[in-house]
């Protein structure tokens, strides 16, 4: 059976340190404004007080990728293992993919005049290495999971602020944060 | 693919718990990327966002390329000059001042923790080599706590972080490792997985508190009061460890009698907590051992700061939570810093007697600078710090600097401090120089080798010291004792001894090029239960403290003082993407990090009519600033927070002496977190 690789982001472990984002930037030597992964804060009023959490997302390597449909030159392919690959050699920089993606994942590189996005480091995966963000997260909060094989306990596909998953069926899943006990004095 | 790069070893020299080893990847003389070094047993190949961003620091478009002269000072009219001219100007002024005052006391050095590498002591060594000069002494960071730990234990040790895996209870007391020490979190998570409970005690509901099982909110600076309340509960309920106390402590009877007289009600009132919280903490400390306590630096930046640390130390001791695997009251360590510090002592025989410093308190630098009149300070060398954004009494400082004849700053970038300088000398980064760096938290030592040529005309501080020394000796034989003929590697070599090599299990410092090494110190702090105090035991009653006009008791209720005109406390808490004024100018951080602002509770804001994101006024005894307001329910309604990299915050700060610091760091700490303020809406 074909694989269905996707990210599993553990919000319980994530501390919002941005090491995933910046280690990826450093490894791929991206221009100052470019990034393939981003860490965003889920504000208290979204998650429900008093929990505040961070969520790290890259390309969601969707089952039904909107970028691939929108690309006029066929620069996007979906591999058998589920990874959505963008071929920069074919890309004409029209930015249609960026507009089509509900998660605004593909970014325009103003120097190369091409789009750019996370490839789940497939060339590393193919030789048995982990993607950079997975390897460099100090808290082991990002994993690659074959969702055809396992359905991790407590994993959810929808979190506040995340676009409706029925559009493109993203493979990214999340483990939510659990609040502790507090003795606060006002 | 890595085969195409040349790979070099580096270490992050910033003032941070982690002191990470870094690998640099260079191609065609250009540093292409950096990663962590897997051979480092504490950081394990992982860096923080700041670390991964070093490429953008090294090749930042604003990085200084040449020596620059500003004439007149403060005019913003900068001119590129050659190194020869720069060294001539500096050496000429030093000689002139030496003739005028017949001493070198008019020369002053102000260096701090911008780079903690051992070879970055070069300028101190250079100044020492001139005989007696003026020097900023003391420490704005950890001096009260260092004295407190000294009074209690006699020296400074920490446990290996792996030790925490044996803990049943972890108390993160006034520390926010999620923001300031990310590598420790993995150990804490692993301890959690093994069943430990994590408790965070902090005035702010920090990101760390959010990751903890329990959060206890206290009033700023009341850590000692909280510890005392817990101790009192422990006494009343017979929860102390009698055997441990008898064997390893002195002064128990005196301390017990003293605590007996204190009022629980008053203790609770001071720390702002309930008896239920006290009971919970007391039972964790006594019944769920070992207890690992990590004490942060913020709680000792109070007038009673040293006493806060002593109180927690005493609490750990009376519950038998010292020296046993998985326990301890951790603060910071010096045990692995086994360097010879020969770089500091280049005195030839004829200068040795004349060496020494005329001290200028680093925390009260502006006033001390103006006080010295015999002779006055006329020449200031600023290095490893951004003096103008990280000092108290900043207006007085600006005034004091006007009386100086030459101000030289060594920097990577133009800063607020360079605006007040005559000369700016471009410094190399850790990717362009040799160095060795140790940590004040973990026990690993790393080497730093050059990966690339110095950026344009930048030079290492060691090279600058050598150049200057050489020039001065051309003017006048034997004027400077700083060695001019020693290579960088020789400077490293002389920092090691056979004993140090043994502790590192190496025979030569070059073996560090194969990877960082752990210094062979005890895995559990005070595991042998040997204490270097006068009594050889943990001192719950310290005669040394008494001799220094301090409370001899490791505990007490010290009212921290309040001021009805300034009813709120403004805390200066560190943020994750910058270290004080460092890393301010990186594009990617501007994206991920919020605009500098002040945080206050929305209910307090409502009471004062302050809108979110509007401008508000903050007034202290020292001054007034206008700043953008942001809301945070992480605070109580009497506390505000600002990050210490905020360019305006100095206007509010003067020097308020903390209780301790004199013994270990030659000067009392600054009670930076006793910043009483009032707030109003702008209009």
PDB file of C-alpha atoms in Angstrom, chain A:
ATOM      1  CA  UNK A   1       0.000   0.000   0.000  1.00  0.00           C
ATOM      2  CA  UNK A   2       1.235   3.482  -0.792  1.00  0.00           C
ATOM      3  CA  UNK A   3       2.350   5.662   2.064  1.00  0.00           C
ATOM      4  CA  UNK A   4       0.616   8.769   3.279  1.00  0.00           C
ATOM      5  CA  UNK A   5       3.366  10.799   4.903  1.00  0.00           C
ATOM      6  CA  UNK A   6       2.449  13.827   6.932  1.00  0.00           C
ATOM      7  CA  UNK A   7       3.728  15.984   9.768  1.00  0.00           C
ATOM      8  CA  UNK A   8       2.611  15.367  13.335  1.00  0.00           C
ATOM      9  CA  UNK A   9       3.074  18.532  15.371  1.00  0.00           C
ATOM     10  CA  UNK A  10       3.025  18.159  19.135  1.00  0.00           C
ATOM     11  CA  UNK A  11       1.739  21.448  20.545  1.00  0.00           C
ATOM     12  CA  UNK A  12       2.093  20.011  24.051  1.00  0.00           C
ATOM     13  CA  UNK A  13       5.875  19.808  23.546  1.00  0.00           C
ATOM     14  CA  UNK A  14       6.376  22.882  21.320  1.00  0.00           C
ATOM     15  CA  UNK A  15       7.758  25.923  23.149  1.00  0.00           C
ATOM     16  CA  UNK A  16       7.635  28.365  20.239  1.00  0.00           C
ATOM     17  CA  UNK A  17      11.409  28.707  19.955  1.00  0.00           C
ATOM     18  CA  UNK A  18      11.353  28.925  16.119  1.00  0.00           C
ATOM     19  CA  UNK A  19      14.411  26.631  15.828  1.00  0.00           C
ATOM     20  CA  UNK A  20      12.550  24.510  13.214  1.00  0.00           C
ATOM     21  CA  UNK A  21      11.884  27.550  11.080  1.00  0.00           C
ATOM     22  CA  UNK A  22      15.357  29.045  11.291  1.00  0.00           C
ATOM     23  CA  UNK A  23      17.301  25.756  11.063  1.00  0.00           C
ATOM     24  CA  UNK A  24      15.443  25.009   7.815  1.00  0.00           C
ATOM     25  CA  UNK A  25      16.263  28.519   6.567  1.00  0.00           C
ATOM     26  CA  UNK A  26      19.929  28.033   7.440  1.00  0.00           C
ATOM     27  CA  UNK A  27      20.130  24.557   5.893  1.00  0.00           C
ATOM     28  CA  UNK A  28      18.555  25.573   2.604  1.00  0.00           C
ATOM     29  CA  UNK A  29      20.276  28.970   2.673  1.00  0.00           C
ATOM     30  CA  UNK A  30      17.031  30.795   2.002  1.00  0.00           C
ATOM     31  CA  UNK A  31      16.992  34.549   1.416  1.00  0.00           C
ATOM     32  CA  UNK A  32      16.327  36.703   4.510  1.00  0.00           C
ATOM     33  CA  UNK A  33      12.598  37.056   3.839  1.00  0.00           C
ATOM     34  CA  UNK A  34      11.949  33.443   2.855  1.00  0.00           C
ATOM     35  CA  UNK A  35      10.861  30.605   5.122  1.00  0.00           C
ATOM     36  CA  UNK A  36       9.379  27.171   4.537  1.00  0.00           C
ATOM     37  CA  UNK A  37       8.062  26.617   8.018  1.00  0.00           C
ATOM     38  CA  UNK A  38       6.470  29.102  10.329  1.00  0.00           C
ATOM     39  CA  UNK A  39       5.639  29.153  14.003  1.00  0.00           C
ATOM     40  CA  UNK A  40       2.540  30.977  15.053  1.00  0.00           C
ATOM     41  CA  UNK A  41       1.072  31.674  18.420  1.00  0.00           C
ATOM     42  CA  UNK A  42      -2.418  30.473  19.143  1.00  0.00           C
ATOM     43  CA  UNK A  43      -3.661  33.297  21.336  1.00  0.00           C
ATOM     44  CA  UNK A  44      -5.375  32.540  24.620  1.00  0.00           C
ATOM     45  CA  UNK A  45      -8.718  33.819  23.440  1.00  0.00           C
ATOM     46  CA  UNK A  46      -8.630  31.395  20.522  1.00  0.00           C
ATOM     47  CA  UNK A  47      -7.578  28.288  22.416  1.00  0.00           C
ATOM     48  CA  UNK A  48      -9.523  29.200  25.521  1.00  0.00           C
ATOM     49  CA  UNK A  49      -7.883  30.694  28.565  1.00  0.00           C
ATOM     50  CA  UNK A  50      -5.528  29.984  30.280  1.00  0.00           C
ATOM     51  CA  UNK A  51      -3.769  27.796  27.706  1.00  0.00           C
ATOM     52  CA  UNK A  52      -1.622  29.540  25.170  1.00  0.00           C
ATOM     53  CA  UNK A  53       0.160  27.496  22.586  1.00  0.00           C
ATOM     54  CA  UNK A  54       2.347  27.647  19.533  1.00  0.00           C
ATOM     55  CA  UNK A  55       1.859  25.810  16.319  1.00  0.00           C
ATOM     56  CA  UNK A  56       4.571  25.105  13.790  1.00  0.00           C
ATOM     57  CA  UNK A  57       3.407  24.463  10.233  1.00  0.00           C
ATOM     58  CA  UNK A  58       5.057  23.982   6.859  1.00  0.00           C
ATOM     59  CA  UNK A  59       3.518  22.610   3.689  1.00  0.00           C
ATOM     60  CA  UNK A  60       0.665  20.306   4.692  1.00  0.00           C
ATOM     61  CA  UNK A  61       1.322  17.907   1.807  1.00  0.00           C
ATOM     62  CA  UNK A  62      -2.408  17.687   1.184  1.00  0.00           C
ATOM     63  CA  UNK A  63      -4.240  14.686  -0.212  1.00  0.00           C
ATOM     64  CA  UNK A  64      -5.882  16.998  -2.689  1.00  0.00           C
ATOM     65  CA  UNK A  65      -3.332  19.781  -3.173  1.00  0.00           C
ATOM     66  CA  UNK A  66      -4.805  23.040  -4.474  1.00  0.00           C
ATOM     67  CA  UNK A  67      -1.333  24.231  -5.551  1.00  0.00           C
ATOM     68  CA  UNK A  68      -1.046  21.325  -7.965  1.00  0.00           C
ATOM     69  CA  UNK A  69      -4.444  22.062  -9.486  1.00  0.00           C
ATOM     70  CA  UNK A  70      -3.696  25.755  -9.838  1.00  0.00           C
ATOM     71  CA  UNK A  71      -0.243  25.420 -11.400  1.00  0.00           C
ATOM     72  CA  UNK A  72      -0.473  26.113 -15.168  1.00  0.00           C
ATOM     73  CA  UNK A  73       2.855  24.445 -16.034  1.00  0.00           C
ATOM     74  CA  UNK A  74       2.684  21.218 -14.042  1.00  0.00           C
ATOM     75  CA  UNK A  75       5.459  22.177 -11.641  1.00  0.00           C
ATOM     76  CA  UNK A  76       3.766  20.273  -8.794  1.00  0.00           C
ATOM     77  CA  UNK A  77       3.732  16.519  -8.390  1.00  0.00           C
ATOM     78  CA  UNK A  78       2.426  14.362  -5.570  1.00  0.00           C
ATOM     79  CA  UNK A  79       4.711  11.444  -4.897  1.00  0.00           C
ATOM     80  CA  UNK A  80       3.487   7.979  -4.081  1.00  0.00           C
ATOM     81  CA  UNK A  81       4.415   8.531  -0.454  1.00  0.00           C
ATOM     82  CA  UNK A  82       2.223  11.630  -0.359  1.00  0.00           C
ATOM     83  CA  UNK A  83       4.885  14.347  -0.488  1.00  0.00           C
ATOM     84  CA  UNK A  84       3.892  17.316  -2.641  1.00  0.00           C
ATOM     85  CA  UNK A  85       6.962  18.363  -4.619  1.00  0.00           C
ATOM     86  CA  UNK A  86       7.444  21.679  -6.354  1.00  0.00           C
ATOM     87  CA  UNK A  87       9.867  21.693  -9.283  1.00  0.00           C
ATOM     88  CA  UNK A  88      11.503  25.098  -9.406  1.00  0.00           C
ATOM     89  CA  UNK A  89      12.975  24.446 -12.862  1.00  0.00           C
ATOM     90  CA  UNK A  90       9.489  24.303 -14.322  1.00  0.00           C
ATOM     91  CA  UNK A  91       8.066  27.135 -12.184  1.00  0.00           C
ATOM     92  CA  UNK A  92       7.322  30.392 -14.042  1.00  0.00           C
ATOM     93  CA  UNK A  93       6.691  32.410 -10.880  1.00  0.00           C
ATOM     94  CA  UNK A  94       3.048  33.202 -11.663  1.00  0.00           C
ATOM     95  CA  UNK A  95       2.128  32.761  -7.965  1.00  0.00           C
ATOM     96  CA  UNK A  96      -1.184  31.025  -8.721  1.00  0.00           C
ATOM     97  CA  UNK A  97      -0.308  28.210  -6.303  1.00  0.00           C
ATOM     98  CA  UNK A  98       0.269  30.651  -3.472  1.00  0.00           C
ATOM     99  CA  UNK A  99      -3.148  32.159  -4.042  1.00  0.00           C
ATOM    100  CA  UNK A 100      -4.861  28.778  -4.320  1.00  0.00           C
ATOM    101  CA  UNK A 101      -3.369  27.266  -1.165  1.00  0.00           C
ATOM    102  CA  UNK A 102      -5.767  27.764   1.784  1.00  0.00           C
ATOM    103  CA  UNK A 103      -2.721  27.857   4.073  1.00  0.00           C
ATOM    104  CA  UNK A 104      -0.735  30.350   1.915  1.00  0.00           C
ATOM    105  CA  UNK A 105       2.178  27.926   1.917  1.00  0.00           C
ATOM    106  CA  UNK A 106       4.021  28.569  -1.378  1.00  0.00           C
ATOM    107  CA  UNK A 107       6.071  31.785  -1.085  1.00  0.00           C
ATOM    108  CA  UNK A 108       7.369  33.934  -3.914  1.00  0.00           C
ATOM    109  CA  UNK A 109      11.146  34.274  -3.945  1.00  0.00           C
ATOM    110  CA  UNK A 110      11.746  37.767  -5.294  1.00  0.00           C
ATOM    111  CA  UNK A 111      15.383  37.011  -6.174  1.00  0.00           C
ATOM    112  CA  UNK A 112      14.800  33.818  -8.144  1.00  0.00           C
ATOM    113  CA  UNK A 113      11.372  34.981  -9.313  1.00  0.00           C
ATOM    114  CA  UNK A 114      10.066  31.501  -8.514  1.00  0.00           C
ATOM    115  CA  UNK A 115       7.819  29.980  -5.927  1.00  0.00           C
ATOM    116  CA  UNK A 116       9.295  28.072  -3.015  1.00  0.00           C
ATOM    117  CA  UNK A 117       7.898  25.669  -0.461  1.00  0.00           C
ATOM    118  CA  UNK A 118       8.698  22.827   1.939  1.00  0.00           C
ATOM    119  CA  UNK A 119       9.555  19.514   0.253  1.00  0.00           C
ATOM    120  CA  UNK A 120       9.472  17.525   3.513  1.00  0.00           C
ATOM    121  CA  UNK A 121      13.203  17.154   2.727  1.00  0.00           C
ATOM    122  CA  UNK A 122      12.282  14.196   0.474  1.00  0.00           C
ATOM    123  CA  UNK A 123      15.883  13.870  -0.716  1.00  0.00           C
ATOM    124  CA  UNK A 124      16.924  13.352   2.903  1.00  0.00           C
ATOM    125  CA  UNK A 125      14.009  10.974   3.600  1.00  0.00           C
ATOM    126  CA  UNK A 126      14.967   8.950   0.511  1.00  0.00           C
ATOM    127  CA  UNK A 127      18.385   8.244   2.003  1.00  0.00           C
ATOM    128  CA  UNK A 128      17.076   7.503   5.475  1.00  0.00           C
ATOM    129  CA  UNK A 129      17.628  10.923   7.063  1.00  0.00           C
ATOM    130  CA  UNK A 130      15.051  12.985   8.889  1.00  0.00           C
ATOM    131  CA  UNK A 131      13.782  16.302   7.583  1.00  0.00           C
ATOM    132  CA  UNK A 132      15.758  19.231   9.037  1.00  0.00           C
ATOM    133  CA  UNK A 133      12.869  20.588  11.128  1.00  0.00           C
ATOM    134  CA  UNK A 134      12.275  17.146  12.643  1.00  0.00           C
ATOM    135  CA  UNK A 135      15.963  16.636  13.381  1.00  0.00           C
ATOM    136  CA  UNK A 136      16.598  20.129  14.739  1.00  0.00           C
ATOM    137  CA  UNK A 137      13.539  20.666  16.910  1.00  0.00           C
ATOM    138  CA  UNK A 138      15.089  20.786  20.406  1.00  0.00           C
ATOM    139  CA  UNK A 139      11.913  19.320  21.888  1.00  0.00           C
ATOM    140  CA  UNK A 140      11.220  16.527  19.392  1.00  0.00           C
ATOM    141  CA  UNK A 141       7.866  18.155  18.756  1.00  0.00           C
ATOM    142  CA  UNK A 142       7.716  17.455  15.004  1.00  0.00           C
ATOM    143  CA  UNK A 143       7.474  13.945  13.566  1.00  0.00           C
ATOM    144  CA  UNK A 144       6.819  12.364  10.196  1.00  0.00           C
ATOM    145  CA  UNK A 145       4.023   9.827  10.352  1.00  0.00           C
ATOM    146  CA  UNK A 146       2.698   7.459   7.707  1.00  0.00           C
ATOM    147  CA  UNK A 147      -1.010   8.025   8.315  1.00  0.00           C
ATOM    148  CA  UNK A 148      -1.901   4.931   6.312  1.00  0.00           C
ATOM    149  CA  UNK A 149      -0.030   2.909   8.908  1.00  0.00           C
ATOM    150  CA  UNK A 150      -0.817   4.618  12.207  1.00  0.00           C
ATOM    151  CA  UNK A 151      -3.375   6.980  13.624  1.00  0.00           C
ATOM    152  CA  UNK A 152      -1.527   8.456  16.608  1.00  0.00           C
ATOM    153  CA  UNK A 153      -3.542   8.763  19.787  1.00  0.00           C
ATOM    154  CA  UNK A 154      -4.864  12.235  20.586  1.00  0.00           C
ATOM    155  CA  UNK A 155      -3.947  13.540  17.123  1.00  0.00           C
ATOM    156  CA  UNK A 156      -6.412  15.959  15.574  1.00  0.00           C
ATOM    157  CA  UNK A 157      -6.426  17.398  12.087  1.00  0.00           C
ATOM    158  CA  UNK A 158      -8.158  20.659  12.930  1.00  0.00           C
ATOM    159  CA  UNK A 159      -7.055  23.373  15.300  1.00  0.00           C
ATOM    160  CA  UNK A 160      -8.271  26.942  15.752  1.00  0.00           C
ATOM    161  CA  UNK A 161      -6.987  29.323  13.036  1.00  0.00           C
ATOM    162  CA  UNK A 162      -6.359  26.400  10.649  1.00  0.00           C
ATOM    163  CA  UNK A 163      -8.313  26.656   7.380  1.00  0.00           C
ATOM    164  CA  UNK A 164     -11.200  24.263   6.667  1.00  0.00           C
ATOM    165  CA  UNK A 165      -9.574  20.893   6.047  1.00  0.00           C
ATOM    166  CA  UNK A 166     -12.333  19.720   3.695  1.00  0.00           C
ATOM    167  CA  UNK A 167     -10.898  21.844   0.868  1.00  0.00           C
ATOM    168  CA  UNK A 168      -7.550  20.118   0.344  1.00  0.00           C
ATOM    169  CA  UNK A 169      -7.404  17.402   3.042  1.00  0.00           C
ATOM    170  CA  UNK A 170      -4.048  18.325   4.582  1.00  0.00           C
ATOM    171  CA  UNK A 171      -2.060  15.469   6.106  1.00  0.00           C
ATOM    172  CA  UNK A 172      -0.671  17.498   9.030  1.00  0.00           C
ATOM    173  CA  UNK A 173      -2.005  16.469  12.439  1.00  0.00           C
ATOM    174  CA  UNK A 174      -1.618  18.052  15.866  1.00  0.00           C
ATOM    175  CA  UNK A 175      -1.455  16.983  19.491  1.00  0.00           C
ATOM    176  CA  UNK A 176      -3.073  19.660  21.614  1.00  0.00           C
ATOM    177  CA  UNK A 177      -1.789  21.290  24.776  1.00  0.00           C
ATOM    178  CA  UNK A 178      -3.137  20.295  28.185  1.00  0.00           C
ATOM    179  CA  UNK A 179      -3.436  22.982  30.870  1.00  0.00           C
ATOM    180  CA  UNK A 180      -1.880  22.591  34.338  1.00  0.00           C
ATOM    181  CA  UNK A 181      -3.108  23.662  37.765  1.00  0.00           C
ATOM    182  CA  UNK A 182      -2.690  27.256  38.853  1.00  0.00           C
ATOM    183  CA  UNK A 183      -2.584  29.144  42.099  1.00  0.00           C
ATOM    184  CA  UNK A 184      -2.887  32.713  40.926  1.00  0.00           C
ATOM    185  CA  UNK A 185      -3.461  35.722  43.095  1.00  0.00           C
ATOM    186  CA  UNK A 186      -4.947  39.015  41.959  1.00  0.00           C
TER     187      UNK A 186
END
